[in-house]
Structure formats: structure tokens, C-alpha cells
Amino acid sequence: MGRRRGIMSERFKEELAKELGFYDVVQREGWGAIRAKDAGNMVKLAIQLAEHHLANKTKE
């Protein structure tokens, strides 16, 4: 069974990794080298940003 294609763009993932402080690992070793905790924090941050964006959009 193949991997599912991600929803987040590569650029967005890179920005999240930079903000969370593990982009250097991604650059050196690729996405497979990040810790599960870092991946979880990346998803959590992406959800928070999406919720914030939607909340601001509904206020308009």
C-alpha cells in the first residue's frame, strides 16, 4: 500500500519546521528523520493556524 499524498504544501511544511526549530534536520536528513513529536507539533500548529484564519475570515 502506498503512502497518501499530503495535504500541506512542501513550502508550508518547511515554514512550520522553521518556526518549530527542526528545519535543519529536514535539510540534512529529510522528512523521515524528524521525531514523531515534531511531526505532531507541526500538525498541531497547522491546525491552529487554519482555525485562526477561519475565525478571522468569518468576522469579515
JSON list of N, CA and C in Angstrom, two decimals:
[
{"chain": "A", "resi": 1, "resn": "MET", "atom": "N", "xyz": [0.84, -1.19, 0.00]},
{"chain": "A", "resi": 1, "resn": "MET", "atom": "CA", "xyz": [0.00, 0.00, 0.00]},
{"chain": "A", "resi": 1, "resn": "MET", "atom": "C", "xyz": [0.89, 1.25, 0.00]},
{"chain": "A", "resi": 2, "resn": "GLY", "atom": "N", "xyz": [0.64, 2.19, -0.88]},
{"chain": "A", "resi": 2, "resn": "GLY", "atom": "CA", "xyz": [1.45, 3.39, -0.98]},
{"chain": "A", "resi": 2, "resn": "GLY", "atom": "C", "xyz": [1.08, 4.44, 0.04]},
{"chain": "A", "resi": 3, "resn": "ARG", "atom": "N", "xyz": [1.95, 5.39, 0.18]},
{"chain": "A", "resi": 3, "resn": "ARG", "atom": "CA", "xyz": [1.69, 6.50, 1.10]},
{"chain": "A", "resi": 3, "resn": "ARG", "atom": "C", "xyz": [0.64, 7.43, 0.52]},
{"chain": "A", "resi": 4, "resn": "ARG", "atom": "N", "xyz": [-0.13, 8.01, 1.42]},
{"chain": "A", "resi": 4, "resn": "ARG", "atom": "CA", "xyz": [-1.11, 9.01, 0.99]},
{"chain": "A", "resi": 4, "resn": "ARG", "atom": "C", "xyz": [-0.40, 10.31, 0.67]},
{"chain": "A", "resi": 5, "resn": "ARG", "atom": "N", "xyz": [-0.87, 10.98, -0.33]},
{"chain": "A", "resi": 5, "resn": "ARG", "atom": "CA", "xyz": [-0.28, 12.28, -0.69]},
{"chain": "A", "resi": 5, "resn": "ARG", "atom": "C", "xyz": [-0.72, 13.31, 0.34]},
{"chain": "A", "resi": 6, "resn": "GLY", "atom": "N", "xyz": [0.21, 14.10, 0.83]},
{"chain": "A", "resi": 6, "resn": "GLY", "atom": "CA", "xyz": [-0.06, 15.08, 1.88]},
{"chain": "A", "resi": 6, "resn": "GLY", "atom": "C", "xyz": [-0.92, 16.24, 1.40]},
{"chain": "A", "resi": 7, "resn": "ILE", "atom": "N", "xyz": [-1.59, 16.83, 2.33]},
{"chain": "A", "resi": 7, "resn": "ILE", "atom": "CA", "xyz": [-2.44, 17.98, 2.05]},
{"chain": "A", "resi": 7, "resn": "ILE", "atom": "C", "xyz": [-1.63, 19.27, 2.09]},
{"chain": "A", "resi": 8, "resn": "MET", "atom": "N", "xyz": [-0.65, 19.32, 2.98]},
{"chain": "A", "resi": 8, "resn": "MET", "atom": "CA", "xyz": [0.16, 20.53, 3.13]},
{"chain": "A", "resi": 8, "resn": "MET", "atom": "C", "xyz": [1.20, 20.62, 2.02]},
{"chain": "A", "resi": 9, "resn": "SER", "atom": "N", "xyz": [1.40, 21.82, 1.53]},
{"chain": "A", "resi": 9, "resn": "SER", "atom": "CA", "xyz": [2.43, 22.02, 0.50]},
{"chain": "A", "resi": 9, "resn": "SER", "atom": "C", "xyz": [3.81, 21.89, 1.15]},
{"chain": "A", "resi": 10, "resn": "GLU", "atom": "N", "xyz": [4.78, 21.61, 0.33]},
{"chain": "A", "resi": 10, "resn": "GLU", "atom": "CA", "xyz": [6.16, 21.49, 0.81]},
{"chain": "A", "resi": 10, "resn": "GLU", "atom": "C", "xyz": [6.62, 22.81, 1.44]},
{"chain": "A", "resi": 11, "resn": "ARG", "atom": "N", "xyz": [6.27, 23.89, 0.82]},
{"chain": "A", "resi": 11, "resn": "ARG", "atom": "CA", "xyz": [6.66, 25.21, 1.33]},
{"chain": "A", "resi": 11, "resn": "ARG", "atom": "C", "xyz": [6.06, 25.48, 2.71]},
{"chain": "A", "resi": 12, "resn": "PHE", "atom": "N", "xyz": [4.79, 25.13, 2.88]},
{"chain": "A", "resi": 12, "resn": "PHE", "atom": "CA", "xyz": [4.11, 25.34, 4.16]},
{"chain": "A", "resi": 12, "resn": "PHE", "atom": "C", "xyz": [4.76, 24.47, 5.24]},
{"chain": "A", "resi": 13, "resn": "LYS", "atom": "N", "xyz": [5.06, 23.23, 4.91]},
{"chain": "A", "resi": 13, "resn": "LYS", "atom": "CA", "xyz": [5.72, 22.34, 5.86]},
{"chain": "A", "resi": 13, "resn": "LYS", "atom": "C", "xyz": [7.08, 22.89, 6.26]},
{"chain": "A", "resi": 14, "resn": "GLU", "atom": "N", "xyz": [7.81, 23.42, 5.30]},
{"chain": "A", "resi": 14, "resn": "GLU", "atom": "CA", "xyz": [9.12, 23.99, 5.59]},
{"chain": "A", "resi": 14, "resn": "GLU", "atom": "C", "xyz": [9.00, 25.19, 6.53]},
{"chain": "A", "resi": 15, "resn": "GLU", "atom": "N", "xyz": [8.01, 26.05, 6.28]},
{"chain": "A", "resi": 15, "resn": "GLU", "atom": "CA", "xyz": [7.79, 27.21, 7.15]},
{"chain": "A", "resi": 15, "resn": "GLU", "atom": "C", "xyz": [7.45, 26.77, 8.58]},
{"chain": "A", "resi": 16, "resn": "LEU", "atom": "N", "xyz": [6.61, 25.75, 8.71]},
{"chain": "A", "resi": 16, "resn": "LEU", "atom": "CA", "xyz": [6.26, 25.24, 10.04]},
{"chain": "A", "resi": 16, "resn": "LEU", "atom": "C", "xyz": [7.49, 24.66, 10.73]},
{"chain": "A", "resi": 17, "resn": "ALA", "atom": "N", "xyz": [8.30, 23.90, 9.99]},
{"chain": "A", "resi": 17, "resn": "ALA", "atom": "CA", "xyz": [9.50, 23.31, 10.56]},
{"chain": "A", "resi": 17, "resn": "ALA", "atom": "C", "xyz": [10.48, 24.39, 11.01]},
{"chain": "A", "resi": 18, "resn": "LYS", "atom": "N", "xyz": [10.59, 25.47, 10.25]},
{"chain": "A", "resi": 18, "resn": "LYS", "atom": "CA", "xyz": [11.46, 26.58, 10.64]},
{"chain": "A", "resi": 18, "resn": "LYS", "atom": "C", "xyz": [10.95, 27.21, 11.93]},
{"chain": "A", "resi": 19, "resn": "GLU", "atom": "N", "xyz": [9.64, 27.44, 11.99]},
{"chain": "A", "resi": 19, "resn": "GLU", "atom": "CA", "xyz": [9.05, 28.07, 13.18]},
{"chain": "A", "resi": 19, "resn": "GLU", "atom": "C", "xyz": [9.22, 27.18, 14.42]},
{"chain": "A", "resi": 20, "resn": "LEU", "atom": "N", "xyz": [9.16, 25.89, 14.23]},
{"chain": "A", "resi": 20, "resn": "LEU", "atom": "CA", "xyz": [9.26, 24.96, 15.35]},
{"chain": "A", "resi": 20, "resn": "LEU", "atom": "C", "xyz": [10.70, 24.56, 15.66]},
{"chain": "A", "resi": 21, "resn": "GLY", "atom": "N", "xyz": [11.64, 24.95, 14.81]},
{"chain": "A", "resi": 21, "resn": "GLY", "atom": "CA", "xyz": [13.05, 24.78, 15.11]},
{"chain": "A", "resi": 21, "resn": "GLY", "atom": "C", "xyz": [13.70, 23.47, 14.70]},
{"chain": "A", "resi": 22, "resn": "PHE", "atom": "N", "xyz": [13.10, 22.72, 13.79]},
{"chain": "A", "resi": 22, "resn": "PHE", "atom": "CA", "xyz": [13.74, 21.48, 13.36]},
{"chain": "A", "resi": 22, "resn": "PHE", "atom": "C", "xyz": [13.95, 21.41, 11.85]},
{"chain": "A", "resi": 23, "resn": "TYR", "atom": "N", "xyz": [13.93, 22.56, 11.21]},
{"chain": "A", "resi": 23, "resn": "TYR", "atom": "CA", "xyz": [14.14, 22.58, 9.76]},
{"chain": "A", "resi": 23, "resn": "TYR", "atom": "C", "xyz": [15.54, 22.12, 9.38]},
{"chain": "A", "resi": 24, "resn": "ASP", "atom": "N", "xyz": [16.52, 22.35, 10.26]},
{"chain": "A", "resi": 24, "resn": "ASP", "atom": "CA", "xyz": [17.88, 21.89, 9.98]},
{"chain": "A", "resi": 24, "resn": "ASP", "atom": "C", "xyz": [17.94, 20.37, 9.82]},
{"chain": "A", "resi": 25, "resn": "VAL", "atom": "N", "xyz": [17.15, 19.65, 10.61]},
{"chain": "A", "resi": 25, "resn": "VAL", "atom": "CA", "xyz": [17.10, 18.19, 10.49]},
{"chain": "A", "resi": 25, "resn": "VAL", "atom": "C", "xyz": [16.50, 17.80, 9.14]},
{"chain": "A", "resi": 26, "resn": "VAL", "atom": "N", "xyz": [15.45, 18.50, 8.73]},
{"chain": "A", "resi": 26, "resn": "VAL", "atom": "CA", "xyz": [14.80, 18.22, 7.45]},
{"chain": "A", "resi": 26, "resn": "VAL", "atom": "C", "xyz": [15.79, 18.45, 6.31]},
{"chain": "A", "resi": 27, "resn": "GLN", "atom": "N", "xyz": [16.54, 19.53, 6.38]},
{"chain": "A", "resi": 27, "resn": "GLN", "atom": "CA", "xyz": [17.52, 19.83, 5.33]},
{"chain": "A", "resi": 27, "resn": "GLN", "atom": "C", "xyz": [18.61, 18.77, 5.26]},
{"chain": "A", "resi": 28, "resn": "ARG", "atom": "N", "xyz": [19.10, 18.33, 6.41]},
{"chain": "A", "resi": 28, "resn": "ARG", "atom": "CA", "xyz": [20.20, 17.37, 6.44]},
{"chain": "A", "resi": 28, "resn": "ARG", "atom": "C", "xyz": [19.75, 15.95, 6.09]},
{"chain": "A", "resi": 29, "resn": "GLU", "atom": "N", "xyz": [18.59, 15.52, 6.66]},
{"chain": "A", "resi": 29, "resn": "GLU", "atom": "CA", "xyz": [18.22, 14.11, 6.58]},
{"chain": "A", "resi": 29, "resn": "GLU", "atom": "C", "xyz": [16.87, 13.81, 5.95]},
{"chain": "A", "resi": 30, "resn": "GLY", "atom": "N", "xyz": [16.09, 14.84, 5.66]},
{"chain": "A", "resi": 30, "resn": "GLY", "atom": "CA", "xyz": [14.78, 14.64, 5.05]},
{"chain": "A", "resi": 30, "resn": "GLY", "atom": "C", "xyz": [13.67, 14.52, 6.08]},
{"chain": "A", "resi": 31, "resn": "TRP", "atom": "N", "xyz": [12.44, 14.49, 5.59]},
{"chain": "A", "resi": 31, "resn": "TRP", "atom": "CA", "xyz": [11.27, 14.47, 6.46]},
{"chain": "A", "resi": 31, "resn": "TRP", "atom": "C", "xyz": [11.19, 13.19, 7.30]},
{"chain": "A", "resi": 32, "resn": "GLY", "atom": "N", "xyz": [11.71, 12.11, 6.80]},
{"chain": "A", "resi": 32, "resn": "GLY", "atom": "CA", "xyz": [11.67, 10.85, 7.54]},
{"chain": "A", "resi": 32, "resn": "GLY", "atom": "C", "xyz": [12.51, 10.84, 8.79]},
{"chain": "A", "resi": 33, "resn": "ALA", "atom": "N", "xyz": [13.37, 11.83, 8.94]},
{"chain": "A", "resi": 33, "resn": "ALA", "atom": "CA", "xyz": [14.28, 11.88, 10.09]},
{"chain": "A", "resi": 33, "resn": "ALA", "atom": "C", "xyz": [13.71, 12.66, 11.28]},
{"chain": "A", "resi": 34, "resn": "ILE", "atom": "N", "xyz": [12.60, 13.35, 11.09]},
{"chain": "A", "resi": 34, "resn": "ILE", "atom": "CA", "xyz": [12.08, 14.13, 12.21]},
{"chain": "A", "resi": 34, "resn": "ILE", "atom": "C", "xyz": [11.41, 13.20, 13.23]},
{"chain": "A", "resi": 35, "resn": "ARG", "atom": "N", "xyz": [11.39, 13.65, 14.47]},
{"chain": "A", "resi": 35, "resn": "ARG", "atom": "CA", "xyz": [10.78, 12.86, 15.54]},
{"chain": "A", "resi": 35, "resn": "ARG", "atom": "C", "xyz": [9.25, 12.90, 15.39]},
{"chain": "A", "resi": 36, "resn": "ALA", "atom": "N", "xyz": [8.61, 11.88, 15.90]},
{"chain": "A", "resi": 36, "resn": "ALA", "atom": "CA", "xyz": [7.14, 11.83, 15.87]},
{"chain": "A", "resi": 36, "resn": "ALA", "atom": "C", "xyz": [6.56, 13.03, 16.62]},
{"chain": "A", "resi": 37, "resn": "LYS", "atom": "N", "xyz": [7.20, 13.41, 17.70]},
{"chain": "A", "resi": 37, "resn": "LYS", "atom": "CA", "xyz": [6.74, 14.56, 18.48]},
{"chain": "A", "resi": 37, "resn": "LYS", "atom": "C", "xyz": [6.77, 15.83, 17.63]},
{"chain": "A", "resi": 38, "resn": "ASP", "atom": "N", "xyz": [7.85, 16.01, 16.86]},
{"chain": "A", "resi": 38, "resn": "ASP", "atom": "CA", "xyz": [7.95, 17.19, 15.99]},
{"chain": "A", "resi": 38, "resn": "ASP", "atom": "C", "xyz": [6.88, 17.17, 14.90]},
{"chain": "A", "resi": 39, "resn": "ALA", "atom": "N", "xyz": [6.63, 15.99, 14.34]},
{"chain": "A", "resi": 39, "resn": "ALA", "atom": "CA", "xyz": [5.58, 15.88, 13.32]},
{"chain": "A", "resi": 39, "resn": "ALA", "atom": "C", "xyz": [4.22, 16.23, 13.93]},
{"chain": "A", "resi": 40, "resn": "GLY", "atom": "N", "xyz": [3.97, 15.75, 15.13]},
{"chain": "A", "resi": 40, "resn": "GLY", "atom": "CA", "xyz": [2.71, 16.06, 15.81]},
{"chain": "A", "resi": 40, "resn": "GLY", "atom": "C", "xyz": [2.58, 17.54, 16.10]},
{"chain": "A", "resi": 41, "resn": "ASN", "atom": "N", "xyz": [3.67, 18.16, 16.54]},
{"chain": "A", "resi": 41, "resn": "ASN", "atom": "CA", "xyz": [3.64, 19.60, 16.80]},
{"chain": "A", "resi": 41, "resn": "ASN", "atom": "C", "xyz": [3.43, 20.40, 15.53]},
{"chain": "A", "resi": 42, "resn": "MET", "atom": "N", "xyz": [3.96, 19.89, 14.42]},
{"chain": "A", "resi": 42, "resn": "MET", "atom": "CA", "xyz": [3.77, 20.56, 13.13]},
{"chain": "A", "resi": 42, "resn": "MET", "atom": "C", "xyz": [2.30, 20.52, 12.72]},
{"chain": "A", "resi": 43, "resn": "VAL", "atom": "N", "xyz": [1.67, 19.37, 12.88]},
{"chain": "A", "resi": 43, "resn": "VAL", "atom": "CA", "xyz": [0.25, 19.24, 12.55]},
{"chain": "A", "resi": 43, "resn": "VAL", "atom": "C", "xyz": [-0.59, 20.12, 13.47]},
{"chain": "A", "resi": 44, "resn": "LYS", "atom": "N", "xyz": [-0.25, 20.11, 14.75]},
{"chain": "A", "resi": 44, "resn": "LYS", "atom": "CA", "xyz": [-0.98, 20.93, 15.73]},
{"chain": "A", "resi": 44, "resn": "LYS", "atom": "C", "xyz": [-0.91, 22.41, 15.36]},
{"chain": "A", "resi": 45, "resn": "LEU", "atom": "N", "xyz": [0.28, 22.88, 15.00]},
{"chain": "A", "resi": 45, "resn": "LEU", "atom": "CA", "xyz": [0.45, 24.28, 14.61]},
{"chain": "A", "resi": 45, "resn": "LEU", "atom": "C", "xyz": [-0.33, 24.59, 13.33]},
{"chain": "A", "resi": 46, "resn": "ALA", "atom": "N", "xyz": [-0.31, 23.68, 12.38]},
{"chain": "A", "resi": 46, "resn": "ALA", "atom": "CA", "xyz": [-1.06, 23.88, 11.13]},
{"chain": "A", "resi": 46, "resn": "ALA", "atom": "C", "xyz": [-2.55, 24.01, 11.42]},
{"chain": "A", "resi": 47, "resn": "ILE", "atom": "N", "xyz": [-3.06, 23.18, 12.32]},
{"chain": "A", "resi": 47, "resn": "ILE", "atom": "CA", "xyz": [-4.48, 23.25, 12.69]},
{"chain": "A", "resi": 47, "resn": "ILE", "atom": "C", "xyz": [-4.79, 24.58, 13.37]},
{"chain": "A", "resi": 48, "resn": "GLN", "atom": "N", "xyz": [-3.93, 25.00, 14.29]},
{"chain": "A", "resi": 48, "resn": "GLN", "atom": "CA", "xyz": [-4.14, 26.28, 14.97]},
{"chain": "A", "resi": 48, "resn": "GLN", "atom": "C", "xyz": [-4.16, 27.44, 13.99]},
{"chain": "A", "resi": 49, "resn": "LEU", "atom": "N", "xyz": [-3.23, 27.42, 13.03]},
{"chain": "A", "resi": 49, "resn": "LEU", "atom": "CA", "xyz": [-3.19, 28.49, 12.03]},
{"chain": "A", "resi": 49, "resn": "LEU", "atom": "C", "xyz": [-4.45, 28.48, 11.16]},
{"chain": "A", "resi": 50, "resn": "ALA", "atom": "N", "xyz": [-4.92, 27.30, 10.78]},
{"chain": "A", "resi": 50, "resn": "ALA", "atom": "CA", "xyz": [-6.14, 27.19, 9.98]},
{"chain": "A", "resi": 50, "resn": "ALA", "atom": "C", "xyz": [-7.35, 27.69, 10.75]},
{"chain": "A", "resi": 51, "resn": "GLU", "atom": "N", "xyz": [-7.44, 27.32, 12.02]},
{"chain": "A", "resi": 51, "resn": "GLU", "atom": "CA", "xyz": [-8.56, 27.78, 12.84]},
{"chain": "A", "resi": 51, "resn": "GLU", "atom": "C", "xyz": [-8.54, 29.29, 13.00]},
{"chain": "A", "resi": 52, "resn": "HIS", "atom": "N", "xyz": [-7.35, 29.84, 13.21]},
{"chain": "A", "resi": 52, "resn": "HIS", "atom": "CA", "xyz": [-7.21, 31.29, 13.34]},
{"chain": "A", "resi": 52, "resn": "HIS", "atom": "C", "xyz": [-7.62, 31.99, 12.05]},
{"chain": "A", "resi": 53, "resn": "HIS", "atom": "N", "xyz": [-7.18, 31.44, 10.93]},
{"chain": "A", "resi": 53, "resn": "HIS", "atom": "CA", "xyz": [-7.53, 32.00, 9.62]},
{"chain": "A", "resi": 53, "resn": "HIS", "atom": "C", "xyz": [-9.05, 31.97, 9.39]},
{"chain": "A", "resi": 54, "resn": "LEU", "atom": "N", "xyz": [-9.67, 30.84, 9.72]},
{"chain": "A", "resi": 54, "resn": "LEU", "atom": "CA", "xyz": [-11.12, 30.73, 9.55]},
{"chain": "A", "resi": 54, "resn": "LEU", "atom": "C", "xyz": [-11.88, 31.66, 10.47]},
{"chain": "A", "resi": 55, "resn": "ALA", "atom": "N", "xyz": [-11.41, 31.81, 11.71]},
{"chain": "A", "resi": 55, "resn": "ALA", "atom": "CA", "xyz": [-12.06, 32.71, 12.66]},
{"chain": "A", "resi": 55, "resn": "ALA", "atom": "C", "xyz": [-12.00, 34.15, 12.16]},
{"chain": "A", "resi": 56, "resn": "ASN", "atom": "N", "xyz": [-10.87, 34.56, 11.62]},
{"chain": "A", "resi": 56, "resn": "ASN", "atom": "CA", "xyz": [-10.74, 35.92, 11.09]},
{"chain": "A", "resi": 56, "resn": "ASN", "atom": "C", "xyz": [-11.56, 36.10, 9.82]},
{"chain": "A", "resi": 57, "resn": "LYS", "atom": "N", "xyz": [-11.68, 35.05, 9.03]},
{"chain": "A", "resi": 57, "resn": "LYS", "atom": "CA", "xyz": [-12.43, 35.14, 7.79]},
{"chain": "A", "resi": 57, "resn": "LYS", "atom": "C", "xyz": [-13.94, 35.30, 8.05]},
{"chain": "A", "resi": 58, "resn": "THR", "atom": "N", "xyz": [-14.44, 34.64, 9.09]},
{"chain": "A", "resi": 58, "resn": "THR", "atom": "CA", "xyz": [-15.86, 34.72, 9.39]},
{"chain": "A", "resi": 58, "resn": "THR", "atom": "C", "xyz": [-16.24, 36.06, 10.00]},
{"chain": "A", "resi": 59, "resn": "LYS", "atom": "N", "xyz": [-15.27, 36.79, 10.54]},
{"chain": "A", "resi": 59, "resn": "LYS", "atom": "CA", "xyz": [-15.52, 38.12, 11.13]},
{"chain": "A", "resi": 59, "resn": "LYS", "atom": "C", "xyz": [-15.73, 39.19, 10.05]},
{"chain": "A", "resi": 60, "resn": "GLU", "atom": "N", "xyz": [-15.26, 38.91, 8.86]},
{"chain": "A", "resi": 60, "resn": "GLU", "atom": "CA", "xyz": [-15.34, 39.90, 7.77]},
{"chain": "A", "resi": 60, "resn": "GLU", "atom": "C", "xyz": [-16.73, 40.00, 7.21]}
]
